[in-house]
Amino acid sequence: MKLERILPFAKKLLENAITSGDAAVDATVGNGHDTLFLANLVGENGTVYGFDVQEDAIRTSTEKLNQHGLANRVTVFHAGHEQLARLIPANHHGKVKAAIFNLGYLPGSDKSIVTKPETTISAIDQLLEIMVPEGIIILVIYHGHAEGAIERDALLHYCQEIDQKKAHVLQYRFMNQQNNPPFIVAIEKR
Ligand code: SAM
């Protein structure tokens, strides 16, 4: 057999977690690939909340969603994910089923705009409050650039310290590959 690769594994987790009608979060919208993927999973009665700090990301992802006729089930906020508890409407608090963070910088864009450990951790803390029990948070950690390595270390430290009564935390990583390929941390709220 072939071991599941990193990005397909992230998608598999989302597919397992989300059913039609659910609420989900794309914490780093970028070009909108994950937003689109989530929009298909939540179905016509579901909702996706997306966040990005770059105006270009909001425009590109909105165009993509429009092209696929899925914009009506997605709200994209031009705001940092550290504001998610304030921006996600109260009627969805306690109901969010899954969230994905594709960390680092947007390929082909301004590489100085990167996710940061403090804001990523703040967003995870908020998600753990507003998710449904057994809701899942997926972090795809890109650590091949300098800030990425710092964010990796901060996130691994933070995740290892999460009380096991509060969440189960899984790391999925190929250990013997060169060039620091991305890996996954999945957090299941208890
Ligand atoms: N999932 C995206 C896609 O499908 O194209 C790729 C995401 S890219 C690796 C990371 C994104 O995180 C960038 O678009 C960047 O602007 C965004 N970002 C950086 N800091 C952020 C923050 N505090 N809140 C939300 N997004 C942020």
XYZ file of N, CA, C and O and ligand atoms in Angstrom:
787
model
N 0.837 -1.210 0.000
C 0.000 0.000 0.000
C 0.867 1.253 0.000
O 2.031 1.209 0.360
N 0.260 2.339 -0.400
C 0.950 3.625 -0.371
C 0.431 4.406 0.830
O -0.797 4.477 1.036
N 1.318 4.937 1.620
C 0.864 5.767 2.736
C 0.197 7.024 2.187
O 0.653 7.587 1.199
N -0.854 7.439 2.856
C -1.562 8.661 2.433
C -0.592 9.840 2.505
O 0.094 10.031 3.517
N -0.521 10.620 1.438
C 0.360 11.794 1.422
C -0.266 12.912 2.263
O -1.434 12.853 2.649
N 0.538 13.940 2.495
C 0.139 14.944 3.489
C -1.145 15.693 3.093
O -2.118 15.729 3.866
N -1.161 16.278 1.901
C -2.340 17.088 1.551
C -3.588 16.230 1.335
O -4.677 16.588 1.810
N -3.464 15.062 0.686
C -4.647 14.189 0.605
C -5.148 13.759 1.986
O -6.360 13.620 2.199
N -4.215 13.571 2.923
C -4.642 13.176 4.276
C -5.453 14.304 4.924
O -6.472 14.053 5.584
N -5.011 15.545 4.723
C -5.765 16.685 5.273
C -7.181 16.704 4.689
O -8.168 16.904 5.410
N -7.274 16.458 3.399
C -8.598 16.460 2.749
C -9.471 15.318 3.270
O -10.671 15.483 3.480
N -8.840 14.170 3.484
C -9.577 13.006 3.985
C -10.171 13.315 5.364
O -11.315 12.986 5.652
N -9.380 13.977 6.201
C -9.880 14.340 7.538
C -11.078 15.273 7.415
O -12.078 15.125 8.129
N -10.982 16.239 6.511
C -12.106 17.175 6.334
C -13.342 16.439 5.811
O -14.460 16.671 6.283
N -13.120 15.537 4.863
C -14.257 14.773 4.307
C -14.925 13.941 5.394
O -16.153 13.819 5.438
N -14.101 13.370 6.273
C -14.670 12.543 7.342
C -15.438 13.385 8.355
O -16.412 12.924 8.942
N -14.972 14.615 8.573
C -15.560 15.448 9.632
C -16.844 16.150 9.188
O -17.732 16.388 10.012
N -16.920 16.492 7.917
C -17.981 17.412 7.467
C -19.068 16.669 6.709
O -18.789 15.868 5.816
N -20.310 16.968 7.085
C -21.429 16.462 6.290
C -22.286 17.647 5.846
O -22.131 18.773 6.333
N -23.194 17.358 4.956
C -24.035 18.393 4.370
C -24.766 19.193 5.459
O -25.304 18.611 6.392
N -24.750 20.499 5.324
C -25.446 21.360 6.280
C -24.558 21.890 7.388
O -24.991 22.735 8.185
N -23.306 21.432 7.439
C -22.393 21.840 8.519
C -21.823 23.248 8.303
O -21.907 23.811 7.207
N -21.207 23.749 9.381
C -20.430 24.992 9.306
C -18.949 24.629 9.406
O -18.564 23.778 10.213
N -18.123 25.278 8.578
C -16.680 24.999 8.560
C -15.932 26.309 8.354
O -16.504 27.309 7.921
N -14.632 26.270 8.671
C -13.801 27.477 8.614
C -12.564 27.219 7.761
O -11.866 26.224 7.972
N -12.306 28.119 6.814
C -10.997 28.157 6.166
C -10.267 29.359 6.755
O -10.577 30.509 6.428
N -9.312 29.091 7.622
C -8.664 30.163 8.378
C -7.627 30.923 7.552
O -7.193 32.000 7.971
N -7.217 30.385 6.403
C -6.217 31.035 5.539
C -6.655 30.843 4.079
O -6.182 29.920 3.411
N -7.500 31.722 3.608
C -8.180 31.502 2.324
C -7.225 31.480 1.131
O -7.347 30.636 0.243
N -6.282 32.423 1.076
C -5.333 32.470 -0.046
C -6.057 32.474 -1.380
O -6.955 33.283 -1.617
N -5.699 31.555 -2.266
C -6.353 31.488 -3.581
C -7.678 30.738 -3.550
O -8.306 30.553 -4.583
N -8.058 30.255 -2.403
C -9.398 29.702 -2.239
C -9.563 28.232 -2.550
O -10.693 27.736 -2.622
N -8.455 27.496 -2.686
C -8.606 26.065 -3.014
C -9.319 25.316 -1.888
O -10.238 24.522 -2.136
N -8.883 25.565 -0.658
C -9.514 24.865 0.472
C -10.939 25.385 0.706
O -11.832 24.633 1.095
N -11.127 26.683 0.472
C -12.466 27.265 0.648
C -13.453 26.559 -0.285
O -14.563 26.196 0.127
N -13.017 26.369 -1.517
C -13.863 25.700 -2.506
C -14.138 24.254 -2.091
O -15.275 23.769 -2.179
N -13.099 23.592 -1.629
C -13.236 22.204 -1.189
C -14.259 22.123 -0.048
O -15.171 21.282 -0.058
N -14.132 23.037 0.928
C -15.072 23.044 2.058
C -16.486 23.378 1.582
O -17.469 22.786 2.064
N -16.587 24.318 0.651
C -17.919 24.730 0.164
C -18.650 23.544 -0.463
O -19.866 23.391 -0.301
N -17.912 22.688 -1.159
C -18.543 21.485 -1.720
C -18.972 20.526 -0.624
O -20.038 19.919 -0.700
N -18.151 20.406 0.426
C -18.476 19.442 1.496
C -19.696 19.877 2.307
O -20.500 19.038 2.716
N -19.843 21.174 2.576
C -20.949 21.609 3.448
C -22.295 21.588 2.722
O -23.347 21.644 3.375
N -22.258 21.530 1.384
C -23.504 21.430 0.637
C -24.279 22.736 0.617
O -23.869 23.750 1.181
N -25.456 22.702 -0.018
C -26.171 23.970 -0.240
C -26.756 24.552 1.035
O -27.051 25.747 1.094
N -26.933 23.730 2.065
C -27.466 24.272 3.321
C -26.384 24.539 4.362
O -26.699 24.909 5.492
N -25.139 24.339 3.983
C -24.049 24.568 4.928
C -23.413 25.934 4.728
O -23.790 26.698 3.839
N -22.437 26.221 5.593
C -21.779 27.537 5.562
C -20.278 27.371 5.763
O -19.847 26.594 6.619
N -19.531 28.138 5.002
C -18.080 28.214 5.202
C -17.736 29.658 5.554
O -18.208 30.594 4.899
N -16.921 29.829 6.605
C -16.384 31.139 6.941
C -14.905 31.131 6.585
O -14.161 30.251 7.043
N -14.508 32.102 5.760
C -13.109 32.183 5.350
C -12.484 33.472 5.854
O -13.172 34.493 6.004
N -11.170 33.415 6.095
C -10.432 34.577 6.611
C -9.134 34.731 5.843
O -8.426 33.752 5.596
N -8.828 35.979 5.482
C -7.486 36.275 4.981
C -7.226 37.763 5.156
O -8.141 38.579 5.095
N -5.962 38.080 5.374
C -5.579 39.479 5.595
C -5.258 40.190 4.278
O -5.081 41.405 4.266
N -5.167 39.446 3.175
C -4.788 40.063 1.891
C -6.014 40.277 1.015
O -6.761 39.334 0.736
N -6.127 41.512 0.561
C -7.241 41.879 -0.323
C -7.261 40.992 -1.582
O -8.322 40.544 -2.015
N -6.072 40.729 -2.149
C -5.987 39.896 -3.360
C -6.580 38.515 -3.125
O -7.213 37.937 -4.008
N -6.331 37.990 -1.940
C -6.851 36.653 -1.619
C -8.376 36.669 -1.585
O -9.028 35.737 -2.077
N -8.930 37.742 -1.051
C -10.393 37.836 -0.973
C -10.971 37.891 -2.388
O -11.937 37.193 -2.714
N -10.309 38.695 -3.252
C -10.820 38.854 -4.622
C -10.696 37.540 -5.402
O -11.663 37.067 -6.005
N -9.524 36.935 -5.348
C -9.298 35.699 -6.121
C -10.244 34.587 -5.670
O -10.839 33.886 -6.489
N -10.369 34.446 -4.377
C -11.209 33.342 -3.873
C -12.686 33.602 -4.177
O -13.425 32.671 -4.516
N -13.091 34.872 -4.091
C -14.496 35.187 -4.389
C -14.802 34.888 -5.854
O -15.849 34.305 -6.183
N -13.844 35.254 -6.729
C -14.037 34.944 -8.166
C -14.165 33.435 -8.369
O -15.025 32.955 -9.103
N -13.292 32.694 -7.688
C -13.305 31.232 -7.837
C -14.648 30.655 -7.373
O -15.242 29.804 -8.039
N -15.120 31.145 -6.248
C -16.398 30.638 -5.718
C -17.543 31.002 -6.659
O -18.456 30.196 -6.885
N -17.491 32.208 -7.219
C -18.535 32.623 -8.168
C -18.522 31.729 -9.404
O -19.573 31.301 -9.888
N -17.311 31.441 -9.900
C -17.207 30.587 -11.094
C -17.848 29.229 -10.864
O -18.397 28.618 -11.774
N -17.773 28.753 -9.636
C -18.336 27.433 -9.315
C -19.759 27.529 -8.779
O -20.331 26.512 -8.368
N -20.296 28.729 -8.733
C -21.675 28.912 -8.254
C -21.839 28.568 -6.781
O -22.913 28.140 -6.350
N -20.769 28.777 -5.988
C -20.818 28.369 -4.575
C -20.680 29.545 -3.608
O -20.600 29.336 -2.389
N -20.665 30.773 -4.140
C -20.397 31.930 -3.274
C -21.485 32.120 -2.217
O -21.221 32.661 -1.142
N -22.677 31.659 -2.514
C -23.787 31.897 -1.563
C -23.682 31.081 -0.273
O -24.377 31.355 0.690
N -22.799 30.102 -0.251
C -22.646 29.327 0.994
C -21.340 29.686 1.722
O -20.947 28.997 2.655
N -20.676 30.738 1.262
C -19.384 31.133 1.850
C -19.399 32.610 2.234
O -19.852 33.447 1.465
N -18.911 32.922 3.427
C -18.656 34.308 3.827
C -17.157 34.450 4.013
O -16.570 33.754 4.849
N -16.560 35.307 3.176
C -15.111 35.504 3.286
C -14.865 36.850 3.963
O -15.324 37.884 3.491
N -14.153 36.812 5.073
C -13.837 38.031 5.810
C -12.438 38.505 5.444
O -11.485 37.708 5.485
N -12.344 39.790 5.118
C -11.022 40.393 4.933
C -10.530 40.778 6.326
O -10.578 41.946 6.739
N -10.075 39.777 7.059
C -9.687 39.975 8.462
C -8.838 38.794 8.886
O -8.919 37.704 8.306
N -8.050 39.010 9.915
C -7.228 37.930 10.443
C -8.085 36.888 11.171
O -9.101 37.221 11.783
N -7.617 35.639 11.106
C -8.375 34.559 11.770
C -8.418 34.745 13.291
O -9.235 34.128 13.966
N -7.530 35.602 13.826
C -7.552 35.859 15.265
C -8.821 36.609 15.681
O -9.080 36.791 16.863
N -9.626 37.016 14.683
C -10.889 37.698 14.991
C -12.089 36.776 14.777
O -13.234 37.231 14.730
N -11.824 35.493 14.631
C -12.926 34.629 14.178
C -14.092 34.499 15.148
O -15.248 34.455 14.729
N -13.828 34.479 16.447
C -14.961 34.309 17.380
C -15.886 35.525 17.334
O -17.100 35.409 17.501
N -15.299 36.698 17.093
C -16.102 37.914 17.004
C -16.875 37.967 15.682
O -18.007 38.449 15.634
N -16.281 37.448 14.606
C -16.882 37.605 13.280
C -17.838 36.471 12.894
O -18.777 36.681 12.137
N -17.607 35.291 13.409
C -18.542 34.193 13.101
C -19.815 34.429 13.921
O -19.746 34.598 15.142
N -20.967 34.474 13.259
C -22.200 34.812 13.975
C -22.498 33.843 15.120
O -22.171 32.648 15.055
N -23.115 34.390 16.161
C -23.374 33.615 17.388
C -24.181 32.349 17.112
O -24.008 31.339 17.803
N -25.030 32.388 16.096
C -25.850 31.196 15.844
C -25.021 29.992 15.402
O -25.501 28.855 15.441
N -23.772 30.235 15.001
C -22.904 29.104 14.645
C -21.906 28.745 15.745
O -21.124 27.797 15.578
N -21.938 29.503 16.846
C -21.043 29.131 17.948
C -21.539 27.815 18.544
O -22.724 27.616 18.746
N -20.589 26.926 18.779
C -20.956 25.591 19.265
C -21.326 24.642 18.147
O -21.679 23.485 18.391
N -21.227 25.103 16.887
C -21.668 24.250 15.769
C -20.588 24.037 14.700
O -20.805 23.261 13.772
N -19.458 24.725 14.811
C -18.445 24.595 13.756
C -17.838 23.183 13.819
O -17.392 22.729 14.867
N -17.838 22.499 12.669
C -17.419 21.093 12.629
C -15.944 20.907 12.291
O -15.321 19.935 12.713
N -15.405 21.815 11.477
C -14.023 21.622 11.031
C -13.416 22.954 10.608
O -14.129 23.868 10.202
N -12.092 23.017 10.747
C -11.360 24.216 10.314
C -10.025 23.788 9.755
O -9.424 22.815 10.230
N -9.571 24.513 8.746
C -8.232 24.237 8.201
C -7.402 25.512 8.150
O -7.912 26.583 7.806
N -6.136 25.355 8.534
C -5.134 26.415 8.425
C -4.051 25.896 7.491
O -3.399 24.897 7.800
N -3.892 26.546 6.353
C -2.754 26.271 5.482
C -1.771 27.384 5.761
O -1.933 28.495 5.272
N -0.756 27.093 6.546
C 0.063 28.160 7.129
C 1.186 28.607 6.175
O 1.428 27.987 5.153
N 1.824 29.707 6.567
C 2.940 30.215 5.773
C 2.511 31.360 4.878
O 1.637 32.136 5.238
N 3.133 31.435 3.700
C 2.818 32.519 2.754
C 2.123 31.950 1.531
O 2.187 30.744 1.261
N 1.461 32.851 0.822
C 0.740 32.437 -0.378
C 1.733 32.340 -1.535
O 2.341 33.345 -1.913
N 1.922 31.150 -2.141
C 2.865 31.020 -3.247
C 2.507 31.999 -4.377
O 1.336 32.211 -4.664
N 3.526 32.624 -4.937
C 3.297 33.557 -6.044
C 2.849 34.931 -5.578
O 2.481 35.783 -6.380
N 2.867 35.142 -4.267
C 2.402 36.422 -3.738
C 3.497 37.017 -2.848
O 4.642 36.559 -2.863
N 3.152 38.012 -2.061
C 4.119 38.692 -1.201
C 4.563 37.752 -0.069
O 3.787 37.471 0.842
N 5.818 37.303 -0.144
C 6.295 36.296 0.825
C 6.536 36.884 2.206
O 6.835 36.160 3.150
N 6.427 38.219 2.319
C 6.599 38.808 3.658
C 5.297 38.711 4.461
O 5.290 38.957 5.661
N 4.202 38.389 3.790
C 2.930 38.243 4.514
C 2.767 36.766 4.872
O 2.421 35.938 4.024
N 3.068 36.465 6.112
C 3.034 35.074 6.567
C 2.154 34.967 7.812
O 1.950 35.955 8.513
N 1.665 33.773 8.050
C 0.940 33.534 9.302
C 1.939 33.618 10.459
O 3.128 33.322 10.293
N 1.415 33.997 11.622
C 2.307 34.217 12.776
C 1.820 33.367 13.955
O 0.615 33.203 14.157
N 2.778 32.859 14.753
C 2.378 31.953 15.827
C 1.335 32.532 16.789
O 0.377 31.840 17.132
N 1.495 33.806 17.179
C 0.560 34.348 18.197
C -0.864 34.365 17.669
O -1.816 34.011 18.393
N -1.027 34.825 16.405
C -2.381 34.936 15.868
C -2.945 33.552 15.525
O -4.133 33.293 15.713
N -2.078 32.657 15.050
C -2.559 31.296 14.766
C -3.043 30.636 16.069
O -4.129 30.040 16.115
N -2.254 30.794 17.119
C -2.623 30.170 18.406
C -3.885 30.808 18.970
O -4.774 30.112 19.493
N -4.006 32.119 18.840
C -5.224 32.784 19.304
C -6.447 32.217 18.562
O -7.485 31.925 19.172
N -6.315 32.041 17.248
C -7.442 31.514 16.461
C -7.778 30.081 16.884
O -8.961 29.712 16.982
N -6.766 29.267 17.142
C -7.024 27.876 17.567
C -7.764 27.889 18.910
O -8.741 27.149 19.100
N -7.307 28.737 19.824
C -7.977 28.840 21.130
C -9.453 29.200 20.953
O -10.332 28.631 21.608
N -9.711 30.153 20.065
C -11.095 30.582 19.848
C -11.921 29.461 19.216
O -13.071 29.237 19.581
N -11.285 28.758 18.268
C -12.012 27.643 17.631
C -12.370 26.572 18.645
O -13.473 26.007 18.605
N -11.448 26.292 19.555
C -11.740 25.253 20.551
C -12.939 25.649 21.413
O -13.618 24.785 21.962
N -13.206 26.946 21.507
C -14.394 27.404 22.239
C -15.664 27.264 21.400
O -16.719 26.928 21.930
N -15.574 27.553 20.108
C -16.818 27.656 19.320
C -17.085 26.436 18.435
O -18.023 26.437 17.657
N -16.247 25.403 18.576
C -16.518 24.199 17.789
C -17.412 23.240 18.555
O -17.505 23.284 19.783
N -18.019 22.350 17.805
C -18.796 21.271 18.383
C -17.804 20.232 18.950
O -16.696 20.090 18.427
N -18.148 19.506 20.017
C -17.272 18.407 20.442
C -17.053 17.436 19.275
O -17.968 17.153 18.518
N -15.810 16.966 19.139
C -15.357 16.139 18.015
C -15.159 16.928 16.732
O -14.871 16.339 15.686
N -15.322 18.250 16.841
C -14.921 19.086 15.712
C -13.419 19.015 15.559
O -12.688 18.779 16.529
N -12.926 19.210 14.326
C -11.507 18.993 14.067
C -10.852 20.236 13.448
O -11.445 20.892 12.596
N -9.652 20.531 13.938
C -8.851 21.643 13.405
C -7.619 21.026 12.752
O -6.904 20.244 13.387
N -7.383 21.390 11.501
C -6.221 20.843 10.799
C -5.228 21.969 10.514
O -5.598 22.995 9.929
N -4.009 21.751 10.951
C -2.931 22.700 10.668
C -2.007 22.058 9.645
O -1.501 20.951 9.888
N -1.836 22.695 8.503
C -0.832 22.233 7.554
C 0.354 23.169 7.719
O 0.268 24.372 7.432
N 1.433 22.619 8.262
C 2.560 23.446 8.708
C 3.683 23.405 7.671
O 4.267 22.346 7.417
N 3.952 24.564 7.083
C 5.044 24.714 6.116
C 6.212 25.332 6.865
O 6.114 26.468 7.328
N 7.306 24.600 6.975
C 8.400 25.071 7.830
C 9.723 25.177 7.086
O 10.788 25.171 7.690
N 9.644 25.314 5.758
C 10.857 25.427 4.951
C 11.395 26.846 4.873
O 12.462 27.071 4.344
N 10.647 27.830 5.372
C 11.135 29.212 5.399
C 11.369 29.612 6.859
O 10.835 28.957 7.774
N 12.141 30.691 7.059
C 12.588 31.028 8.421
C 11.422 31.221 9.391
O 11.395 30.626 10.472
N 10.423 32.024 8.994
C 9.292 32.260 9.913
C 8.484 30.985 10.125
O 7.898 30.774 11.170
N 8.484 30.131 9.093
C 7.743 28.878 9.199
C 8.327 27.966 10.269
O 7.598 27.279 10.998
N 9.653 27.965 10.364
C 10.309 27.125 11.381
C 9.972 27.655 12.777
O 9.732 26.868 13.708
N 9.916 28.967 12.911
C 9.563 29.557 14.215
C 8.111 29.223 14.559
O 7.794 28.823 15.689
N 7.241 29.348 13.547
C 5.827 29.042 13.789
C 5.654 27.551 14.134
O 4.899 27.195 15.041
N 6.365 26.686 13.415
C 6.313 25.239 13.707
C 6.648 24.979 15.174
O 5.904 24.282 15.875
N 7.752 25.554 15.632
C 8.185 25.274 17.006
C 7.154 25.779 18.020
O 6.833 25.090 18.992
N 6.626 26.973 17.773
C 5.630 27.537 18.702
C 4.361 26.689 18.713
O 3.786 26.411 19.781
N 3.942 26.240 17.527
C 2.701 25.459 17.458
C 2.871 24.082 18.083
O 1.969 23.591 18.777
N 4.025 23.457 17.836
C 4.238 22.133 18.434
C 4.269 22.247 19.953
O 3.682 21.415 20.664
N 4.898 23.290 20.440
C 4.940 23.498 21.887
C 3.529 23.718 22.430
O 3.099 23.078 23.397
N 2.790 24.600 21.778
C 1.407 24.893 22.207
C 0.546 23.605 22.169
O -0.179 23.302 23.122
N 0.653 22.862 21.071
C -0.216 21.681 20.905
C 0.116 20.594 21.925
O -0.777 19.904 22.419
N 1.400 20.449 22.232
C 1.790 19.425 23.207
C 1.276 19.752 24.594
O 1.132 18.869 25.435
N 0.990 21.025 24.823
C 0.545 21.458 26.149
C -0.982 21.470 26.287
O -1.499 21.749 27.368
N -1.697 21.207 25.214
C -3.169 21.212 25.319
C -3.592 20.056 26.218
O -3.164 18.905 26.014
N -4.405 20.369 27.191
C -4.886 19.350 28.134
C -5.594 18.226 27.355
O -6.487 18.502 26.547
N -5.208 16.991 27.612
C -5.809 15.887 26.848
C -7.300 15.716 27.135
O -8.001 15.034 26.403
N -7.767 16.346 28.227
C -9.215 16.314 28.466
C -9.934 17.292 27.553
O -11.137 17.209 27.339
N -9.175 18.244 27.016
C -9.758 19.266 26.151
C -9.715 18.851 24.673
O -10.647 19.121 23.914
N -8.637 18.195 24.269
C -8.505 17.824 22.847
C -7.506 16.688 22.680
O -6.578 16.534 23.467
N -7.725 15.904 21.615
C -6.726 14.937 21.162
C -5.911 15.624 20.074
O -6.497 16.290 19.203
N -4.600 15.445 20.094
C -3.764 16.092 19.080
C -2.907 15.032 18.377
O -2.224 14.238 19.018
N -2.983 15.045 17.063
C -2.259 14.083 16.232
C -1.248 14.816 15.366
O -1.547 15.888 14.835
N -0.062 14.227 15.219
C 0.889 14.761 14.240
C 1.066 13.725 13.143
O 1.271 12.545 13.439
N 0.983 14.154 11.881
C 1.128 13.240 10.744
C 2.239 13.802 9.857
O 2.084 14.874 9.267
N 3.353 13.073 9.803
C 4.556 13.657 9.195
C 5.455 12.559 8.651
O 5.671 11.546 9.330
N 5.943 12.731 7.454
C 6.981 11.841 6.947
C 8.313 12.292 7.548
O 8.658 13.463 7.491
N 9.042 11.350 8.139
C 10.198 11.718 8.953
C 11.509 11.767 8.201
O 12.498 12.296 8.694
N 11.544 11.182 6.992
C 12.853 11.011 6.343
C 12.906 11.716 4.992
O 13.671 11.310 4.130
N 12.072 12.769 4.822
C 12.104 13.465 3.538
C 12.957 14.721 3.630
O 13.006 15.371 4.681
N 13.566 15.058 2.492
C 14.436 16.238 2.476
C 13.623 17.505 2.230
O 12.458 17.445 1.821
N 14.245 18.635 2.482
C 13.696 19.967 2.166
C 12.463 20.335 2.976
O 11.591 21.070 2.495
N 12.357 19.835 4.178
C 11.302 20.257 5.115
C 9.904 20.274 4.498
O 9.273 21.331 4.425
N 9.409 19.151 4.022
C 8.063 19.170 3.449
C 7.021 19.468 4.531
O 7.284 19.294 5.723
N 5.830 19.937 4.125
C 4.808 20.256 5.118
C 4.343 19.010 5.868
O 4.491 17.887 5.379
N 3.816 19.235 7.045
C 3.209 18.145 7.811
C 1.934 18.647 8.467
O 1.618 19.841 8.407
N 1.230 17.710 9.079
C -0.097 18.020 9.602
C -0.153 17.852 11.108
O 0.400 16.893 11.653
N -0.827 18.777 11.751
C -1.277 18.568 13.127
C -2.800 18.643 13.095
O -3.362 19.584 12.515
N -3.451 17.642 13.641
C -4.922 17.640 13.710
C -5.338 17.659 15.176
O -4.817 16.895 15.991
N -6.247 18.561 15.496
C -6.708 18.751 16.872
C -8.196 18.411 16.922
O -8.989 19.039 16.229
N -8.530 17.415 17.702
C -9.945 17.027 17.824
C -10.466 17.509 19.173
O -9.999 17.064 20.229
N -11.413 18.418 19.144
C -12.003 18.923 20.388
C -12.749 17.798 21.088
O -13.453 17.029 20.439
N -12.610 17.729 22.411
C -13.334 16.668 23.138
C -14.608 17.238 23.765
O -14.798 18.428 23.853
N -5.315 27.768 1.504
C -4.750 28.724 0.584
C -5.069 28.343 -0.844
O -5.866 27.434 -1.082
O -4.546 28.996 -1.761
C -3.295 28.992 0.812
C -3.027 29.760 2.073
S -1.428 30.518 2.145
C -0.347 29.180 2.468
C -1.512 31.389 3.689
C -2.476 32.558 3.685
O -2.636 33.001 5.028
C -2.040 33.767 2.870
O -2.985 34.048 1.879
C -1.973 34.906 3.921
O -2.412 36.152 3.419
C -2.908 34.378 4.985
N -2.732 34.960 6.309
C -1.624 35.422 6.927
N -1.911 35.837 8.179
C -3.244 35.614 8.370
C -4.150 35.844 9.450
N -3.736 36.362 10.610
N -5.444 35.500 9.275
C -5.872 34.970 8.103
N -5.073 34.738 7.034
C -3.780 35.057 7.179
